[in-house]
mmCIF file of C-alpha atoms and ligand atoms in Angstrom:
data_model
loop_
_atom_site.group_PDB
_atom_site.id
_atom_site.type_symbol
_atom_site.label_atom_id
_atom_site.label_comp_id
_atom_site.label_asym_id
_atom_site.label_seq_id
_atom_site.Cartn_x
_atom_site.Cartn_y
_atom_site.Cartn_z
ATOM 1 C CA UNK A 1 0.000 0.000 0.000
ATOM 2 C CA UNK A 2 1.368 3.428 -0.970
ATOM 3 C CA UNK A 3 -0.002 6.232 1.172
ATOM 4 C CA UNK A 4 0.903 9.932 1.116
ATOM 5 C CA UNK A 5 0.049 12.471 3.796
ATOM 6 C CA UNK A 6 -0.332 16.019 2.498
ATOM 7 C CA UNK A 7 -0.861 19.100 4.583
ATOM 8 C CA UNK A 8 0.465 22.518 5.450
ATOM 9 C CA UNK A 9 3.517 22.865 7.707
ATOM 10 C CA UNK A 10 2.373 22.025 11.225
ATOM 11 C CA UNK A 11 -0.707 20.111 10.069
ATOM 12 C CA UNK A 12 0.488 16.924 11.785
ATOM 13 C CA UNK A 13 1.979 15.000 8.859
ATOM 14 C CA UNK A 14 4.949 13.737 10.868
ATOM 15 C CA UNK A 15 2.964 13.239 14.076
ATOM 16 C CA UNK A 16 0.186 11.238 12.410
ATOM 17 C CA UNK A 17 2.372 9.574 9.776
ATOM 18 C CA UNK A 18 4.510 7.730 12.347
ATOM 19 C CA UNK A 19 1.450 6.282 14.106
ATOM 20 C CA UNK A 20 -0.391 5.376 10.905
ATOM 21 C CA UNK A 21 2.655 3.651 9.368
ATOM 22 C CA UNK A 22 2.965 1.473 12.510
ATOM 23 C CA UNK A 23 -0.723 0.592 12.276
ATOM 24 C CA UNK A 24 -0.472 -0.297 8.573
ATOM 25 C CA UNK A 25 2.811 -2.204 9.033
ATOM 26 C CA UNK A 26 4.667 -0.253 6.355
ATOM 27 C CA UNK A 27 7.758 1.964 6.674
ATOM 28 C CA UNK A 28 7.303 5.698 7.139
ATOM 29 C CA UNK A 29 9.423 7.976 4.999
ATOM 30 C CA UNK A 30 9.599 11.657 5.862
ATOM 31 C CA UNK A 31 11.635 13.714 3.413
ATOM 32 C CA UNK A 32 11.867 16.414 6.103
ATOM 33 C CA UNK A 33 13.398 13.925 8.599
ATOM 34 C CA UNK A 34 15.812 12.612 5.950
ATOM 35 C CA UNK A 35 16.914 16.150 5.108
ATOM 36 C CA UNK A 36 17.328 17.132 8.776
ATOM 37 C CA UNK A 37 19.452 13.993 9.367
ATOM 38 C CA UNK A 38 21.639 14.969 6.382
ATOM 39 C CA UNK A 39 22.000 18.515 7.746
ATOM 40 C CA UNK A 40 22.998 17.137 11.162
ATOM 41 C CA UNK A 41 25.535 14.757 9.615
ATOM 42 C CA UNK A 42 26.964 17.582 7.476
ATOM 43 C CA UNK A 43 26.766 15.545 4.233
ATOM 44 C CA UNK A 44 26.913 17.377 0.861
ATOM 45 C CA UNK A 45 23.125 16.865 0.600
ATOM 46 C CA UNK A 46 22.655 18.398 4.050
ATOM 47 C CA UNK A 47 24.870 21.377 3.274
ATOM 48 C CA UNK A 48 22.868 22.069 0.091
ATOM 49 C CA UNK A 49 19.470 21.527 1.752
ATOM 50 C CA UNK A 50 20.047 23.663 4.875
ATOM 51 C CA UNK A 51 19.960 27.007 3.072
ATOM 52 C CA UNK A 52 16.599 26.238 1.468
ATOM 53 C CA UNK A 53 15.061 24.804 4.627
ATOM 54 C CA UNK A 54 16.070 27.704 6.883
ATOM 55 C CA UNK A 55 14.477 30.153 4.442
ATOM 56 C CA UNK A 56 11.260 28.126 4.326
ATOM 57 C CA UNK A 57 11.823 27.185 0.672
ATOM 58 C CA UNK A 58 11.513 23.770 -0.915
ATOM 59 C CA UNK A 59 14.681 21.816 -1.586
ATOM 60 C CA UNK A 60 15.056 21.370 -5.404
ATOM 61 C CA UNK A 61 13.042 18.515 -6.923
ATOM 62 C CA UNK A 62 16.136 16.802 -8.372
ATOM 63 C CA UNK A 63 17.658 16.409 -4.887
ATOM 64 C CA UNK A 64 14.449 15.020 -3.361
ATOM 65 C CA UNK A 65 13.798 12.676 -6.271
ATOM 66 C CA UNK A 66 17.266 11.146 -5.890
ATOM 67 C CA UNK A 67 16.327 10.240 -2.290
ATOM 68 C CA UNK A 68 12.917 8.828 -3.244
ATOM 69 C CA UNK A 69 14.315 6.765 -6.124
ATOM 70 C CA UNK A 70 16.714 5.040 -3.692
ATOM 71 C CA UNK A 71 13.956 4.385 -1.169
ATOM 72 C CA UNK A 72 11.509 2.890 -3.678
ATOM 73 C CA UNK A 73 14.231 0.609 -5.054
ATOM 74 C CA UNK A 74 15.019 -0.825 -1.589
ATOM 75 C CA UNK A 75 13.480 -4.171 -0.489
ATOM 76 C CA UNK A 76 11.907 -2.582 2.616
ATOM 77 C CA UNK A 77 9.630 -0.540 0.331
ATOM 78 C CA UNK A 78 8.403 -3.570 -1.633
ATOM 79 C CA UNK A 79 5.113 -3.937 0.314
ATOM 80 C CA UNK A 80 4.422 -0.236 0.485
ATOM 81 C CA UNK A 81 5.486 3.008 2.069
ATOM 82 C CA UNK A 82 3.828 5.838 3.941
ATOM 83 C CA UNK A 83 5.290 9.143 2.821
ATOM 84 C CA UNK A 84 4.812 12.294 4.831
ATOM 85 C CA UNK A 85 5.926 15.618 3.430
ATOM 86 C CA UNK A 86 6.379 14.097 -0.018
ATOM 87 C CA UNK A 87 5.407 14.932 -2.725
ATOM 88 C CA UNK A 88 5.330 18.702 -2.410
ATOM 89 C CA UNK A 89 5.235 19.760 -6.069
ATOM 90 C CA UNK A 90 3.385 18.499 -9.139
ATOM 91 C CA UNK A 91 6.768 17.575 -10.678
ATOM 92 C CA UNK A 92 7.521 15.355 -7.639
ATOM 93 C CA UNK A 93 4.083 13.718 -7.891
ATOM 94 C CA UNK A 94 4.498 13.000 -11.603
ATOM 95 C CA UNK A 95 7.951 11.527 -10.998
ATOM 96 C CA UNK A 96 6.779 9.238 -8.186
ATOM 97 C CA UNK A 97 3.868 8.045 -10.335
ATOM 98 C CA UNK A 98 6.372 7.046 -13.018
ATOM 99 C CA UNK A 99 8.655 5.316 -10.486
ATOM 100 C CA UNK A 100 5.761 3.365 -8.954
ATOM 101 C CA UNK A 101 4.562 2.363 -12.408
ATOM 102 C CA UNK A 102 8.008 0.876 -13.068
ATOM 103 C CA UNK A 103 7.360 -1.337 -9.999
ATOM 104 C CA UNK A 104 3.752 -2.119 -11.179
ATOM 105 C CA UNK A 105 2.390 -0.012 -8.302
ATOM 106 C CA UNK A 106 0.373 3.165 -7.841
ATOM 107 C CA UNK A 107 -0.556 5.632 -5.091
ATOM 108 C CA UNK A 108 -3.519 4.174 -3.163
ATOM 109 C CA UNK A 109 -4.463 7.006 -0.806
ATOM 110 C CA UNK A 110 -3.540 10.670 -0.411
ATOM 111 C CA UNK A 111 -4.722 11.877 3.005
ATOM 112 C CA UNK A 112 -5.008 15.666 3.214
ATOM 113 C CA UNK A 113 -4.918 17.069 6.764
ATOM 114 C CA UNK A 114 -7.001 20.251 7.004
ATOM 115 C CA UNK A 115 -5.986 22.663 9.794
ATOM 116 C CA UNK A 116 -6.783 26.380 10.287
ATOM 117 C CA UNK A 117 -3.883 28.717 9.591
ATOM 118 C CA UNK A 118 -3.876 30.314 13.075
ATOM 119 C CA UNK A 119 -3.580 26.853 14.645
ATOM 120 C CA UNK A 120 -0.684 25.957 12.277
ATOM 121 C CA UNK A 121 1.290 29.018 13.361
ATOM 122 C CA UNK A 122 0.598 28.291 17.043
ATOM 123 C CA UNK A 123 1.803 24.686 16.719
ATOM 124 C CA UNK A 124 5.010 25.632 14.915
ATOM 125 C CA UNK A 125 5.841 28.408 17.366
ATOM 126 C CA UNK A 126 5.150 25.894 20.159
ATOM 127 C CA UNK A 127 7.597 23.454 18.575
ATOM 128 C CA UNK A 128 10.157 26.262 18.185
ATOM 129 C CA UNK A 129 10.026 26.869 21.925
ATOM 130 C CA UNK A 130 10.434 23.139 22.670
ATOM 131 C CA UNK A 131 12.826 21.884 19.983
ATOM 132 C CA UNK A 132 14.465 25.016 18.565
ATOM 133 C CA UNK A 133 14.193 23.865 14.925
ATOM 134 C CA UNK A 134 15.956 26.494 12.811
ATOM 135 C CA UNK A 135 13.038 26.817 10.330
ATOM 136 C CA UNK A 136 10.368 27.302 13.029
ATOM 137 C CA UNK A 137 10.627 31.101 13.240
ATOM 138 C CA UNK A 138 7.808 33.426 12.207
ATOM 139 C CA UNK A 139 9.443 34.582 8.959
ATOM 140 C CA UNK A 140 10.199 31.045 7.773
ATOM 141 C CA UNK A 141 6.765 29.783 8.883
ATOM 142 C CA UNK A 142 5.044 32.479 6.789
ATOM 143 C CA UNK A 143 7.220 31.576 3.805
ATOM 144 C CA UNK A 144 6.464 27.848 4.267
ATOM 145 C CA UNK A 145 2.728 28.575 4.340
ATOM 146 C CA UNK A 146 3.034 30.574 1.101
ATOM 147 C CA UNK A 147 5.032 27.782 -0.537
ATOM 148 C CA UNK A 148 2.360 25.299 0.578
ATOM 149 C CA UNK A 149 -0.439 27.368 -1.004
ATOM 150 C CA UNK A 150 1.503 28.057 -4.217
ATOM 151 C CA UNK A 151 3.263 24.757 -4.879
ATOM 152 C CA UNK A 152 1.759 21.945 -2.798
ATOM 153 C CA UNK A 153 -1.983 22.678 -2.727
ATOM 154 C CA UNK A 154 -2.239 22.207 -6.542
ATOM 155 C CA UNK A 155 -1.392 18.566 -5.850
ATOM 156 C CA UNK A 156 -4.832 18.058 -4.329
ATOM 157 C CA UNK A 157 -6.418 18.635 -7.760
ATOM 158 C CA UNK A 158 -3.764 16.418 -9.354
ATOM 159 C CA UNK A 159 -4.627 13.499 -7.040
ATOM 160 C CA UNK A 160 -8.365 14.257 -7.169
ATOM 161 C CA UNK A 161 -8.220 13.359 -10.850
ATOM 162 C CA UNK A 162 -6.874 9.931 -9.776
ATOM 163 C CA UNK A 163 -9.716 9.560 -7.234
ATOM 164 C CA UNK A 164 -7.347 8.970 -4.296
ATOM 165 C CA UNK A 165 -7.821 12.110 -2.157
ATOM 166 C CA UNK A 166 -9.141 11.540 1.407
ATOM 167 C CA UNK A 167 -9.775 14.795 3.288
ATOM 168 C CA UNK A 168 -9.274 14.515 7.019
ATOM 169 C CA UNK A 169 -10.092 17.282 9.535
ATOM 170 C CA UNK A 170 -6.774 17.808 11.337
ATOM 171 C CA UNK A 171 -7.899 19.956 14.289
ATOM 172 C CA UNK A 172 -8.199 18.603 17.831
ATOM 173 C CA UNK A 173 -6.740 15.684 19.676
ATOM 174 C CA UNK A 174 -3.942 13.548 18.096
ATOM 175 C CA UNK A 175 -5.798 10.255 18.819
ATOM 176 C CA UNK A 176 -9.089 11.514 17.388
ATOM 177 C CA UNK A 177 -7.334 12.648 14.194
ATOM 178 C CA UNK A 178 -5.596 9.264 13.924
ATOM 179 C CA UNK A 179 -8.973 7.491 14.141
ATOM 180 C CA UNK A 180 -10.307 9.640 11.262
ATOM 181 C CA UNK A 181 -7.152 9.001 9.248
ATOM 182 C CA UNK A 182 -7.388 5.216 9.675
ATOM 183 C CA UNK A 183 -11.025 5.276 8.527
ATOM 184 C CA UNK A 184 -10.083 7.419 5.540
ATOM 185 C CA UNK A 185 -7.386 5.049 4.288
ATOM 186 C CA UNK A 186 -9.486 1.958 4.953
ATOM 187 C CA UNK A 187 -12.270 3.209 2.664
HETATM 188 P P1 LIG B 201 8.757 18.836 7.041
HETATM 189 O O1 LIG B 201 9.714 18.085 7.865
HETATM 190 O O2 LIG B 201 7.827 18.058 6.197
HETATM 191 O O3 LIG B 201 8.047 19.772 8.103
HETATM 192 P P2 LIG B 201 6.647 20.450 8.294
HETATM 193 O O4 LIG B 201 5.933 20.733 7.023
HETATM 194 O O5 LIG B 201 6.944 21.610 9.177
HETATM 195 O O6 LIG B 201 5.711 19.441 9.050
HETATM 196 P P3 LIG B 201 6.030 18.360 10.198
HETATM 197 O O7 LIG B 201 5.637 17.041 9.650
HETATM 198 O O8 LIG B 201 7.389 18.452 10.733
HETATM 199 O O9 LIG B 201 5.204 18.838 11.415
HETATM 200 P P4 LIG B 201 3.878 18.276 12.013
HETATM 201 O O10 LIG B 201 2.902 18.854 11.085
HETATM 202 O O11 LIG B 201 3.814 16.812 12.290
HETATM 203 O O12 LIG B 201 9.517 19.894 6.077
HETATM 204 C C1 LIG B 201 10.521 20.790 6.542
HETATM 205 C C2 LIG B 201 11.275 21.407 5.350
HETATM 206 O O13 LIG B 201 11.997 20.381 4.629
HETATM 207 C C3 LIG B 201 10.418 22.082 4.270
HETATM 208 O O14 LIG B 201 10.095 23.428 4.582
HETATM 209 C C4 LIG B 201 11.358 21.967 3.022
HETATM 210 O O15 LIG B 201 12.362 22.962 3.031
HETATM 211 C C5 LIG B 201 12.027 20.630 3.208
HETATM 212 N N1 LIG B 201 11.323 19.515 2.505
HETATM 213 C C6 LIG B 201 10.749 18.423 3.102
HETATM 214 N N2 LIG B 201 10.198 17.607 2.176
HETATM 215 C C7 LIG B 201 10.424 18.202 0.970
HETATM 216 C C8 LIG B 201 10.078 17.851 -0.373
HETATM 217 N N3 LIG B 201 9.384 16.739 -0.664
HETATM 218 N N4 LIG B 201 10.444 18.700 -1.373
HETATM 219 C C9 LIG B 201 11.150 19.808 -1.125
HETATM 220 N N5 LIG B 201 11.507 20.190 0.128
HETATM 221 C C10 LIG B 201 11.153 19.410 1.171
HETATM 222 O O16 LIG B 201 3.862 18.905 13.480
HETATM 223 C C11 LIG B 201 4.102 20.246 13.775
HETATM 224 C C12 LIG B 201 3.925 20.532 15.268
HETATM 225 O O17 LIG B 201 2.557 20.409 15.615
HETATM 226 C C13 LIG B 201 4.654 19.563 16.214
HETATM 227 O O18 LIG B 201 5.211 20.304 17.272
HETATM 228 C C14 LIG B 201 3.567 18.642 16.728
HETATM 229 O O19 LIG B 201 3.841 18.144 18.005
HETATM 230 C C15 LIG B 201 2.377 19.562 16.737
HETATM 231 N N6 LIG B 201 1.106 18.848 16.542
HETATM 232 C C16 LIG B 201 0.858 17.846 15.650
HETATM 233 N N7 LIG B 201 -0.429 17.439 15.738
HETATM 234 C C17 LIG B 201 -1.021 18.216 16.721
HETATM 235 C C18 LIG B 201 -2.347 18.299 17.260
HETATM 236 N N8 LIG B 201 -3.329 17.493 16.830
HETATM 237 N N9 LIG B 201 -2.585 19.214 18.209
HETATM 238 C C19 LIG B 201 -1.590 20.041 18.641
HETATM 239 N N10 LIG B 201 -0.312 20.015 18.170
HETATM 240 C C20 LIG B 201 -0.038 19.115 17.220
#
């Protein structure tokens, strides 16, 4: 099963994705986590990615697609993958469709977490206070929200045409949202 979780920054993609992947018994892949690990390790990928991430911009598609190609070719991905934070552009979605087709697979569900903008900002500022992530400052958050509206939201129409979009209200308690998400991907 190939499941994507789409949503604005702070919508709960990472939070919900980890729990849902465990429930479905498939690996969770977060491009954000992979990039942050590369930044921490100081690899060439991390050095390139950091500048984009700190400014709230997307890392170039070619870089991200190199990561995804490796993941989909690995045996652990053979039964499926839950991806959170990927794809983020129509070009990424088209590329992953082609890669899955090469493996005789397709995207089964795209869960879209809907959260009010004021709540998104509150959550990210809350995380900034707790974890000190370098992209969780007000300027970068506003830029990330703009990038989401401009580049990632058009993906909802792209996946709607494939009939795989599942809209999930993402406000409220983590467990309640997870219950909605499980129902959405079981349908
Ligand atoms: P991501 O790591 O995907 O980060 P994010 O959009 O901020 O969401 P995240 O998953 O971390 O947060 P969540 O909503 O779970 O991306 C970071 C950067 O990496 C991007 O800006 C970009 O530069 C780059 N990048 C990543 N993927 C890319 C791609 N495919 N292409 C190009 N660039 C890419 O949680 C946020 C906070 O809310 C947490 O503190 C959490 O505890 C809290 N929270 C969650 N659910 C809650 C709830 N129900 N109630 C209250 N708080 C909640």
